[in-house]
CSV table of C-alpha atoms and ligand atoms in Angstrom, one decimal:
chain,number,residue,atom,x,y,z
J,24,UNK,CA,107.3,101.3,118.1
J,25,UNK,CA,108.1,100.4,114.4
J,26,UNK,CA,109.4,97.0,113.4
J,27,UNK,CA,112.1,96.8,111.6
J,28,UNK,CA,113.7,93.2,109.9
J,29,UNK,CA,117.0,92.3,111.6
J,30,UNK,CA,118.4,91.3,108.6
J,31,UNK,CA,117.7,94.1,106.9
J,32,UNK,CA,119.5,95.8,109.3
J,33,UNK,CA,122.6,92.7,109.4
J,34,UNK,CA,123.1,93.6,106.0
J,35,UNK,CA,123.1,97.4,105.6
J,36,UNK,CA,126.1,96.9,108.7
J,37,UNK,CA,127.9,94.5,106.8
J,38,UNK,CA,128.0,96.4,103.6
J,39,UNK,CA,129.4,99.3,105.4
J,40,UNK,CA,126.2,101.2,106.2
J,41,UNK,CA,124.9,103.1,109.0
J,42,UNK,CA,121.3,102.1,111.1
J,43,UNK,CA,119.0,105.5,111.7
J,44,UNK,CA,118.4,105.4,115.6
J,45,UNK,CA,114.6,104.1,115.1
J,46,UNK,CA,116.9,101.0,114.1
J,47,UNK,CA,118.9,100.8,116.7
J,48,UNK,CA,116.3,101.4,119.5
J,49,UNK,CA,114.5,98.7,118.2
J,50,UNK,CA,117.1,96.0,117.5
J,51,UNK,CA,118.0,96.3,121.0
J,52,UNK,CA,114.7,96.0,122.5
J,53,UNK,CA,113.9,92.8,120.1
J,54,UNK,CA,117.1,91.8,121.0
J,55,UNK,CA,116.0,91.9,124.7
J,56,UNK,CA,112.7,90.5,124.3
J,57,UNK,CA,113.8,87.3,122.5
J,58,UNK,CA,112.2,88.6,118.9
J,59,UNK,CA,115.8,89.1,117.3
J,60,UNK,CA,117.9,85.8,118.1
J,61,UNK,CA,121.2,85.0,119.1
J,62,UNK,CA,122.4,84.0,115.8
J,63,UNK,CA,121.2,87.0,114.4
J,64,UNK,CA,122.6,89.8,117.0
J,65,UNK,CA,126.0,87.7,116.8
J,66,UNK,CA,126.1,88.3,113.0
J,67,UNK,CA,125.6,92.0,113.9
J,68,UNK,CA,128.0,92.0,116.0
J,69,UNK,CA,130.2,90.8,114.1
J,70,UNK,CA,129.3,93.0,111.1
J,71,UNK,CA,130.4,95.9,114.1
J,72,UNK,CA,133.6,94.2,114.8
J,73,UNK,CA,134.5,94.9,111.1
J,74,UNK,CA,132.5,98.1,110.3
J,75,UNK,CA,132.3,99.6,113.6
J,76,UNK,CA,129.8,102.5,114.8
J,77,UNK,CA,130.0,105.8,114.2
J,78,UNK,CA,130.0,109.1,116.2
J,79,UNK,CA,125.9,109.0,115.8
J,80,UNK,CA,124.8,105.6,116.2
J,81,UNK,CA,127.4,104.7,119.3
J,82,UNK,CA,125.7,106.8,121.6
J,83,UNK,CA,122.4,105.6,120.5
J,84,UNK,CA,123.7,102.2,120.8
J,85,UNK,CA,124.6,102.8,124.2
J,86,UNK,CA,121.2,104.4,125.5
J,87,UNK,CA,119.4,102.2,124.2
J,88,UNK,CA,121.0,99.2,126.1
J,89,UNK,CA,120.4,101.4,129.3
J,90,UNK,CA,117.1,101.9,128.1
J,91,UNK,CA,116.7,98.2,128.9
J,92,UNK,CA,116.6,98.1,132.4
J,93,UNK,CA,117.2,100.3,136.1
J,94,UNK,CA,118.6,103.7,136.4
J,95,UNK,CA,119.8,104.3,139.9
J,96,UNK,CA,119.2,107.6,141.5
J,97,UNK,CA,121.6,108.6,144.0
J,98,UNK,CA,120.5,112.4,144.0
J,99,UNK,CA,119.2,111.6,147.8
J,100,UNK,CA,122.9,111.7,149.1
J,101,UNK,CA,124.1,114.4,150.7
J,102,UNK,CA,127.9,114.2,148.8
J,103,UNK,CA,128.9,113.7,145.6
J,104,UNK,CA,129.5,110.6,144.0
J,105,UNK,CA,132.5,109.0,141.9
J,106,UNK,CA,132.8,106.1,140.4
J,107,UNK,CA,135.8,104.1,139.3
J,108,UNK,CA,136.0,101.5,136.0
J,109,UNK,CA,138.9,99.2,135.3
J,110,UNK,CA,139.0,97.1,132.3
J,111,UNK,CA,140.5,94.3,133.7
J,112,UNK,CA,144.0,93.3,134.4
J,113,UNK,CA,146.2,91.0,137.0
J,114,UNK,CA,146.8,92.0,140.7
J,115,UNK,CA,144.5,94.9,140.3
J,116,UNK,CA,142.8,95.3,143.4
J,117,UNK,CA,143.1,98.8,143.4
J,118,UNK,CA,139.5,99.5,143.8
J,119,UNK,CA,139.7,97.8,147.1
J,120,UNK,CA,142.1,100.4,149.0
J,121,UNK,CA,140.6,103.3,146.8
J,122,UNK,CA,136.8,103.4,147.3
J,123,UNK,CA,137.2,104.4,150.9
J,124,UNK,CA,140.2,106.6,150.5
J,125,UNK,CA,138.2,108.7,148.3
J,126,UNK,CA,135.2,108.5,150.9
J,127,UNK,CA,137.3,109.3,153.9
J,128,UNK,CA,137.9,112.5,151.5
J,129,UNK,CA,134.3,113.3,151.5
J,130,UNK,CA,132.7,112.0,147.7
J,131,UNK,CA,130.7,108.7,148.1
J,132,UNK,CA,131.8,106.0,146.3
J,133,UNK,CA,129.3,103.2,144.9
J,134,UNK,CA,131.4,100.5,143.2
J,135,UNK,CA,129.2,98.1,141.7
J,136,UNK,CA,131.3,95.3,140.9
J,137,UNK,CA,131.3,91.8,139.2
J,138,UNK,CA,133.0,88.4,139.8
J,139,UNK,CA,136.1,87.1,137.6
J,140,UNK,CA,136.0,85.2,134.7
J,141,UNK,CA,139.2,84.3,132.8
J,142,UNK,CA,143.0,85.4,133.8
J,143,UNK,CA,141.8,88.6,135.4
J,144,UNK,CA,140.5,88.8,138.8
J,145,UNK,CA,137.0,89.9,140.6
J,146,UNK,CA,136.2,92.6,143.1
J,147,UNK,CA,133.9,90.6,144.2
J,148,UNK,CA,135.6,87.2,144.3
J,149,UNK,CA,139.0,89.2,146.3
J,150,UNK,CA,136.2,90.6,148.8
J,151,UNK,CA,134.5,86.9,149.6
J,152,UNK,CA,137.8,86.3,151.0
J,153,UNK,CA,136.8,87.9,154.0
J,154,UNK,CA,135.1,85.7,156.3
J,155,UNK,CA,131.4,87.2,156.7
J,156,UNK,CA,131.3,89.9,153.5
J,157,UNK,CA,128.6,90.0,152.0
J,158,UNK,CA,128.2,91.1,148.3
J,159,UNK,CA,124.3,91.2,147.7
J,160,UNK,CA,122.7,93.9,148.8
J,161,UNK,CA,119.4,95.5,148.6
J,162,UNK,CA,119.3,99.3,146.9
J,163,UNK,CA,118.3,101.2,150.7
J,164,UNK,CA,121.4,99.1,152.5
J,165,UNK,CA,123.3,100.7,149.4
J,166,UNK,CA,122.0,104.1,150.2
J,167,UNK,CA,122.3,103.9,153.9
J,168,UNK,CA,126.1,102.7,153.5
J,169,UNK,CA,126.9,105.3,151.3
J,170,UNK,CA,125.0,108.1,153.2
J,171,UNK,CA,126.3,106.4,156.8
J,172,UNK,CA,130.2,105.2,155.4
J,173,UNK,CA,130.7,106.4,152.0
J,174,UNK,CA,131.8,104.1,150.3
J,175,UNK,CA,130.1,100.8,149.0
J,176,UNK,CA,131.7,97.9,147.2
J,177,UNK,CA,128.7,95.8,146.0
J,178,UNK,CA,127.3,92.8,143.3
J,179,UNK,CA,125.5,94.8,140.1
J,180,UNK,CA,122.0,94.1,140.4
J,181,UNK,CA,121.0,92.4,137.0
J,182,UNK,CA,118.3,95.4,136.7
J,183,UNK,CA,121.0,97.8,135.2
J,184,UNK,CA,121.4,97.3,131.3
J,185,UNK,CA,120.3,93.5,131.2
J,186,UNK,CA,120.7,94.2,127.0
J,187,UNK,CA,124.6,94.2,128.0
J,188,UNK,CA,124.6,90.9,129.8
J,189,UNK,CA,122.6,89.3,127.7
J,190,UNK,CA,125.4,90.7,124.4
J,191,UNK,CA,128.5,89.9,126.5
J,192,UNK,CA,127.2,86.8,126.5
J,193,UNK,CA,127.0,86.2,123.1
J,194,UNK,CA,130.1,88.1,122.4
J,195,UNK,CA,132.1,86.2,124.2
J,196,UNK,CA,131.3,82.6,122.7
J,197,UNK,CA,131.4,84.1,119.0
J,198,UNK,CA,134.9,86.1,119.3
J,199,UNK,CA,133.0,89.6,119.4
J,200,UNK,CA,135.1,90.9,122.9
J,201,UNK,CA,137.4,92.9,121.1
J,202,UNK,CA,135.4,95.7,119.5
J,203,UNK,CA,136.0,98.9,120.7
J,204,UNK,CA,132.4,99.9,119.8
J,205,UNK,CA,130.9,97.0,121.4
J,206,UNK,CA,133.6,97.3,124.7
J,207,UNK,CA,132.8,100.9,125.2
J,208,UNK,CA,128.8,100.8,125.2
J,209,UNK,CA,129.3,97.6,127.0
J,210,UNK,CA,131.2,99.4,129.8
J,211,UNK,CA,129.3,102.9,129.5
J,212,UNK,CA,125.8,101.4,129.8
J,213,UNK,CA,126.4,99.9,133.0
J,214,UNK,CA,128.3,103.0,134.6
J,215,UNK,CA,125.8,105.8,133.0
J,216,UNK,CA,122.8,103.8,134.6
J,217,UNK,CA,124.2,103.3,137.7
J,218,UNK,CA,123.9,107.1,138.2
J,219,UNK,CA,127.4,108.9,139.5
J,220,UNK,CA,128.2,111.8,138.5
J,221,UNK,CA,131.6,111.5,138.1
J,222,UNK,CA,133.3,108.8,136.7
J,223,UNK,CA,137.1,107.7,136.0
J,224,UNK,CA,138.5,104.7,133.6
J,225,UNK,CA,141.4,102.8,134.3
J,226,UNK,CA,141.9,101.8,131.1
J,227,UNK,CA,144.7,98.9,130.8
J,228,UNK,CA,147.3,98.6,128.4
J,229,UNK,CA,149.6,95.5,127.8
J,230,UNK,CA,150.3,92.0,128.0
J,231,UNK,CA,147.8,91.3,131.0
J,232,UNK,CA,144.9,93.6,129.4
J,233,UNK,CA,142.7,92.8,126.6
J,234,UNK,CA,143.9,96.1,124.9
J,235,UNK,CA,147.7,95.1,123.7
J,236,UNK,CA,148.5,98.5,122.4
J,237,UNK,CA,148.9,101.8,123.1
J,238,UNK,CA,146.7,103.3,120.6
J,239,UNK,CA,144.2,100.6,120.9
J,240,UNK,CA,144.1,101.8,124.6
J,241,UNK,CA,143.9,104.8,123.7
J,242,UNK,CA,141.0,105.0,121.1
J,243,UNK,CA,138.9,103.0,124.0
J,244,UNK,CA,139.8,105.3,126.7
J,245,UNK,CA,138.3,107.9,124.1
J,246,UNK,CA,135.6,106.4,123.2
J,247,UNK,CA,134.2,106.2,126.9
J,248,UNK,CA,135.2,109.5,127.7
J,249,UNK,CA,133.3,110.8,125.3
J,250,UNK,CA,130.1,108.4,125.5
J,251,UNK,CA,130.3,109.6,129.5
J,252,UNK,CA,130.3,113.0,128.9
J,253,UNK,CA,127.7,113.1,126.0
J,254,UNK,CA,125.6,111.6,129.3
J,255,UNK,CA,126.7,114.4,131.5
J,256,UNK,CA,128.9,112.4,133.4
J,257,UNK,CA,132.0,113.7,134.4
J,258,UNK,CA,134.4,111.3,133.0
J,259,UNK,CA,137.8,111.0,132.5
J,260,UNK,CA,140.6,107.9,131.5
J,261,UNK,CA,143.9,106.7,132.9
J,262,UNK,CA,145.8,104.8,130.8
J,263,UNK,CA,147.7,102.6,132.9
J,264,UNK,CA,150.6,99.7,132.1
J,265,UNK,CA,149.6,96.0,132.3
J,266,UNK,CA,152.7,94.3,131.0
J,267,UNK,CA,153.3,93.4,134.4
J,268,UNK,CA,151.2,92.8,137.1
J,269,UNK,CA,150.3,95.0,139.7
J,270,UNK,CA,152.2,94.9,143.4
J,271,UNK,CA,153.2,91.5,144.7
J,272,UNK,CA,150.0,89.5,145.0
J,273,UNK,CA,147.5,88.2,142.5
J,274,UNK,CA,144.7,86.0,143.6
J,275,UNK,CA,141.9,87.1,146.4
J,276,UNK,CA,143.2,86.6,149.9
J,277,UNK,CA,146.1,87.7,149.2
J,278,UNK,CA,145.0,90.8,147.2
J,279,UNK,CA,142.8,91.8,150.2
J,280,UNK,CA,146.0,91.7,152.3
J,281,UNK,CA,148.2,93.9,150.1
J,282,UNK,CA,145.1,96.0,149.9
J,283,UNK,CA,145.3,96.5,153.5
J,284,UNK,CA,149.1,96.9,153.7
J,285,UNK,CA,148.3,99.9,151.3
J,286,UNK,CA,145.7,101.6,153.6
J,287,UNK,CA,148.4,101.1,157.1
J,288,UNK,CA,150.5,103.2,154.8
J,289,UNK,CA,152.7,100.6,153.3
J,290,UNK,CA,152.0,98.1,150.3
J,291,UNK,CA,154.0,97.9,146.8
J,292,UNK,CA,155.0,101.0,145.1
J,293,UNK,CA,153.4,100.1,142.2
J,294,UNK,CA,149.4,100.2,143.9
J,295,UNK,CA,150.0,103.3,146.2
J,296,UNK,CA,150.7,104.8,142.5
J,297,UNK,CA,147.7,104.3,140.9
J,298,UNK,CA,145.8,104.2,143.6
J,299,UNK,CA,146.3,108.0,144.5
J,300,UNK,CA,146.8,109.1,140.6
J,301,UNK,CA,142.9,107.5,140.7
J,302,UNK,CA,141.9,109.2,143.8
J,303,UNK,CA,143.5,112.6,142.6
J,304,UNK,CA,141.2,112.2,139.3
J,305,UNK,CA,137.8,111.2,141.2
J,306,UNK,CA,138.1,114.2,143.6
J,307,UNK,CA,138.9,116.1,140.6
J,308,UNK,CA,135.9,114.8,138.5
J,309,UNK,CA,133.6,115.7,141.7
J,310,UNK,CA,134.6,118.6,142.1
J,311,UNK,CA,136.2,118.0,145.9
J,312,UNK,CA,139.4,119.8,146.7
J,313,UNK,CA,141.1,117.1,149.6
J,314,UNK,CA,144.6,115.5,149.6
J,315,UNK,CA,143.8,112.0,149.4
J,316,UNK,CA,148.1,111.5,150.5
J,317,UNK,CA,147.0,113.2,154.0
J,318,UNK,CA,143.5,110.7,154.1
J,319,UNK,CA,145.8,107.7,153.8
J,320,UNK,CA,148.7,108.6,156.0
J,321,UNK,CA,146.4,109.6,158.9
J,322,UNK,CA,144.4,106.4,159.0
J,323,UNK,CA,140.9,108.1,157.8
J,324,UNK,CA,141.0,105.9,154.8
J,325,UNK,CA,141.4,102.5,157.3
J,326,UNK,CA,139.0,103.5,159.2
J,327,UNK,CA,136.6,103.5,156.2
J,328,UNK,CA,137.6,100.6,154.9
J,329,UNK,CA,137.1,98.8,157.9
J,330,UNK,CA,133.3,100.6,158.6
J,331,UNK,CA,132.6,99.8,155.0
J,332,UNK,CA,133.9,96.0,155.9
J,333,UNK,CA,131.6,95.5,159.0
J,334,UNK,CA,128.8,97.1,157.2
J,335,UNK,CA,128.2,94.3,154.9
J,336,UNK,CA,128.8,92.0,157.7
J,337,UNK,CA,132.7,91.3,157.2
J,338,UNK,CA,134.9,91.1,160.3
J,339,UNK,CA,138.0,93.5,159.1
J,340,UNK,CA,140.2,92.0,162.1
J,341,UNK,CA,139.2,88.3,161.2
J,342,UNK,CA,142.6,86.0,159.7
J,343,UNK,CA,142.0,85.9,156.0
J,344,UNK,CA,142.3,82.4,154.7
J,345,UNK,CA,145.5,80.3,154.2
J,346,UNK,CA,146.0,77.7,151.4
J,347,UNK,CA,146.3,73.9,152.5
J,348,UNK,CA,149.5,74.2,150.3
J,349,UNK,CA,152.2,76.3,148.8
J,350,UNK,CA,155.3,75.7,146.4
J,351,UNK,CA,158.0,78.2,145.7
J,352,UNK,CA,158.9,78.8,142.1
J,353,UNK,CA,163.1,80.1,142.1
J,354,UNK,CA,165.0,82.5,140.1
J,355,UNK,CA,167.0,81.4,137.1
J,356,UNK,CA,169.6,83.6,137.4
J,357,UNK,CA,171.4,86.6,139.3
J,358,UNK,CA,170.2,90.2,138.3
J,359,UNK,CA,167.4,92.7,137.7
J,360,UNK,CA,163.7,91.6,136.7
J,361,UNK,CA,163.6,93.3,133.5
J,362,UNK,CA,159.7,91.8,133.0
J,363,UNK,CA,157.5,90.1,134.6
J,364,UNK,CA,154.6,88.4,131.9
J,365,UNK,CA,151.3,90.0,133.7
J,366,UNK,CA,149.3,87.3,131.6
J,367,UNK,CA,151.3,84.4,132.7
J,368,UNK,CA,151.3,85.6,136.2
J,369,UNK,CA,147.1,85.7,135.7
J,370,UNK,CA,146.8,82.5,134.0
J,371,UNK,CA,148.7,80.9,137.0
J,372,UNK,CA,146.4,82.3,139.5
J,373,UNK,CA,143.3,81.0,137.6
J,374,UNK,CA,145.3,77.4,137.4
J,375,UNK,CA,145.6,77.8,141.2
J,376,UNK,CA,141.8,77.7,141.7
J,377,UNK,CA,141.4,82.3,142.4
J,378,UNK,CA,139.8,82.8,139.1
J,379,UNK,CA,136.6,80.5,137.1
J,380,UNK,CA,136.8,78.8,133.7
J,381,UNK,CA,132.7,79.0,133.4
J,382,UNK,CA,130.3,81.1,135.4
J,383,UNK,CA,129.3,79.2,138.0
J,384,UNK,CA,132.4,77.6,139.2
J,385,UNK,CA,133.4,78.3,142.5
J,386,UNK,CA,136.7,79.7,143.5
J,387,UNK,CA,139.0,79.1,146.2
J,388,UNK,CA,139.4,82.3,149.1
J,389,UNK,CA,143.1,81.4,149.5
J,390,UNK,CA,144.3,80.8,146.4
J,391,UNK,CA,147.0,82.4,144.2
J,392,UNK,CA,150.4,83.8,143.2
J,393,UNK,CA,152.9,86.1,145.4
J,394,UNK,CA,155.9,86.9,144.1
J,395,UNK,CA,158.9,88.3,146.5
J,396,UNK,CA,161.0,90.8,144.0
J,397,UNK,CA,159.3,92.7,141.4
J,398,UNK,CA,160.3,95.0,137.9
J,399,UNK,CA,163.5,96.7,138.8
J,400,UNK,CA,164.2,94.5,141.8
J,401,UNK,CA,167.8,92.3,142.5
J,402,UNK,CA,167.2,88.4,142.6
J,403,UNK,CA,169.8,85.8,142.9
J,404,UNK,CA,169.7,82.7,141.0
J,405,UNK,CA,168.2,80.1,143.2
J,406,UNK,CA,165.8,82.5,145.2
J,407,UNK,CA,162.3,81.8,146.3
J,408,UNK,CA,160.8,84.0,143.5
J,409,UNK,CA,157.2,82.9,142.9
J,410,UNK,CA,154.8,81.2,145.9
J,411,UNK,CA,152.1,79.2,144.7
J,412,UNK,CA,149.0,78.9,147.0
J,413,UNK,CA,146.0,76.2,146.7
J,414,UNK,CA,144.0,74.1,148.4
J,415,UNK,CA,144.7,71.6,146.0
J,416,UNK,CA,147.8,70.8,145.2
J,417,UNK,CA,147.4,68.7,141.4
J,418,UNK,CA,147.1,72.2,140.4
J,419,UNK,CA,150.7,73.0,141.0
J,420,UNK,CA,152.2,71.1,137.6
J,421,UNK,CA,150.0,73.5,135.4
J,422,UNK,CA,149.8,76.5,137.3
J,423,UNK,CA,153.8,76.2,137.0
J,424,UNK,CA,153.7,75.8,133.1
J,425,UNK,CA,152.3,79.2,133.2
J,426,UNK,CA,154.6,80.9,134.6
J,427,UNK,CA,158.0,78.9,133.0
J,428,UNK,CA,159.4,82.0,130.8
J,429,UNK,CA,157.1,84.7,132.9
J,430,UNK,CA,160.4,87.1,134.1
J,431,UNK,CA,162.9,88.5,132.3
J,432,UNK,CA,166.2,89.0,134.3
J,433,UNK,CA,169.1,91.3,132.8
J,434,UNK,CA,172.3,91.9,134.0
J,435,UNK,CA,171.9,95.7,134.4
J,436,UNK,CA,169.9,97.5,136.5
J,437,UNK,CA,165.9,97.9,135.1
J,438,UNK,CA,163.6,100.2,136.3
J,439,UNK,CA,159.7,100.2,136.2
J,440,UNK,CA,158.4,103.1,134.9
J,441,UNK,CA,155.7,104.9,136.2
J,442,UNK,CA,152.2,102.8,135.9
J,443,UNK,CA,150.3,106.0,134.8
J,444,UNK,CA,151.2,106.2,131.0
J,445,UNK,CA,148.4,108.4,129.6
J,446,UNK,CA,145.5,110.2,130.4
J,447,UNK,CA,142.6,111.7,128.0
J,448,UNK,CA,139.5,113.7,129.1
U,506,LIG,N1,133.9,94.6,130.3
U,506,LIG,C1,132.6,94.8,130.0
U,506,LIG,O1,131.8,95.1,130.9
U,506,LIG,N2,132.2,94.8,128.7
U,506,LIG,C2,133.1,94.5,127.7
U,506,LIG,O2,132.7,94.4,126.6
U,506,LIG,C3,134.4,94.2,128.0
U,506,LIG,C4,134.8,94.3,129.3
């Protein structure tokens, strides 16, 4: 392959130009490799941030990071296979009550998840809760449990796009995140190599999400789309409200147990929303006509869940943990929650000890935020609003500076809305 110098190439991005794919292909690769450095890939990057990519070199942006690493094959199973992406956002455990609702409907489901960092929650970290689950595991058990169960829930090898971890990284210590260039390939790398055919975005808008705006959301949610389908993935994008978080939990434990409320046919309004607008999409994308309503009131979606549970040797009827200790936060006043600050809800849960400042902290299985009354609910000055959960209880002064100015309560009646705002694909 030719070599190229990377600042050669720094400089034709900063001044507004465009890299051939020869470029591209290489930059990554060196990038990879160690020849290009961090200091140089972060001025890139930053170069992007400001002049962007176009409709050419995104998508050779993107294969090229998958070029990196694995590809996963999943053309040995028998069903089709969706996939779900969410770009982050507080009390969103929706993939936990949706991978096997869509399996009990007959598509596999691999969801190959991460661990939290920051305000927003991980699949991963939610799932830990339960005593036994396992997240690691080998590419035949992932196979088998999708051929045997359908649906598997399960830590991303580092094989698939190690370019991307290895950028993320960088991004995130030199204020790179927010580039919808660099998000998309980012996100699209890691979902075209893992090999589904079909794949939906829950793409977060709002106070909680890293996309503020509407239109911001919007151009992302684009962006993927079309990076999936240029792939031949099926792909399509919710855009779905983050201003306030989703159903009445946010934390692990307790996320796993609304999760479970949801698939017993009850839970917050709010998740069984999204949840089937989701699972109406991913049938959809795979092409598999089934009423995922009927899946979850007959109990073929529990019975899934709780398979796909013992499978990675979880016990789905063990007690999930408790916290050592708990403080009620009350309402100010008498009326309708008008808002509810999704970010300060998020930031309270990581002060709690559910979420990680840096990698490799540990986080606690019982920790987090519930909150009894949500958007477009009555409280009463003085009510136990907010219930702080922790093993350790030093946490509570902080966690409760968070939240201080978190909900909004009017005097006349305030509805939420419906969580599904947009959709493009
Ligand atoms: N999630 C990712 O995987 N990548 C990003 O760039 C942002 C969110």
């Amino acid at each position: 392959m030719s070599s190229f110098d990377a600042v050669d190439l720094i400089r034709t991005k900063r001044d507004g130009g465009t890299l051939s794919d020869e470029e591209i292909r290489w930059l990554i690769g060196a990038y990879t490799d160690g020849v290009v450095g961090d200091e140089q890939m972060a001025a890139m990057a930053m170069a992007i941030f400001f002049n962007g990519l176009d409709d050419r070199e995104l998508p050779t942006w993107t294969t090229a990071m998958i070029e990196t690493g694995d590809r996963m094959d999943f053309s040995p199973l028998t069903r089709p296979t969706a996939d779900k992406h969410s770009t982050g956002g507080v009390g969103d455990k929706i993939t936990l009550p949706l991978a096997p609702l869509v399996a009990a409907c007959g598509v596999a489901v691999p969801q190959l998840s991460g661990r939290g960092l920051g305000h927003t929650g991980g699949t991963l970290d939610k799932l830990e809760a339960i005593p036994g689950w396992r997240a690691a595991l080998s590419n035949e058990e992932m196979l088998r449990q999708l051929e045997d169960v359908g649906a598997v829930i399960c830590a991303a090898g580092s094989g698939l796009a190690p370019a991307d971890k290895k950028l993320y990284a960088l991004r995130d210590v030199t204020g790179t995140v927010e580039a919808i260039p660099l998000i998309a390939s980012s996100i699209m790398s890691k979902k075209i190599a893992e090999g589904t055919s079909a794949l939906v975005l829950d793409v977060k808008t709002g106070s909680g999400a890293f996309m503020k705006t509407r239109e911001r959301s919007r151009q992302l949610a684009e962006t993927m789309v079309a990076l999936g389908t240029d792939a031949g993935v099926k792909t399509s994008a919710l855009i779905t409200d983050m201003n306030a978080p989703l159903g009445r939990s946010a934390g692990n434990a307790c996320e796993v147990a609304e999760s479970v409320e949801v698939l017993a046919g009850g839970g917050p309004a709010d998740v069984v929303e999204l949840t089937l607008a989701l699972a109406h999409e991913m049938l959809a994308a795979a092409g598999v006509e089934a009423d995922p309503e009927k899946a979850l009131a007959s109990g073929r979606a529990m019975d899934v869940w709780r398979a796909m549970i013992a499978a990675q040797d979880g016990d789905p009827d063990a007690p999930l943990p408790q916290a050592k200790h708990t403080e009620t936060v009350a309402a100010e006043s008498d009326g309708w929650i008008s808002g509810m600050d999704a970010m300060a809800v998020g930031v309270a849960s990581w002060r709690l000890g559910a979420g990680r400042g840096r990698k490799e902290d540990p986080v606690q299985a019982a920790a987090g935020v519930t909150w009894s009354a949500g958007v477009g609910e009555r409280v009463s000055a003085g009510q136990p609003l907010f219930t702080l959960h922790t093993d350790t209880p030093e946490r509570f002064e902080r966690a409760k500076e968070a939240l201080a100015g978190a909900v909004e309560i009017a005097s006349h009646r305030a509805e939420r809305g419906s969580v599904v705002l947009d959709r493009v694909g």
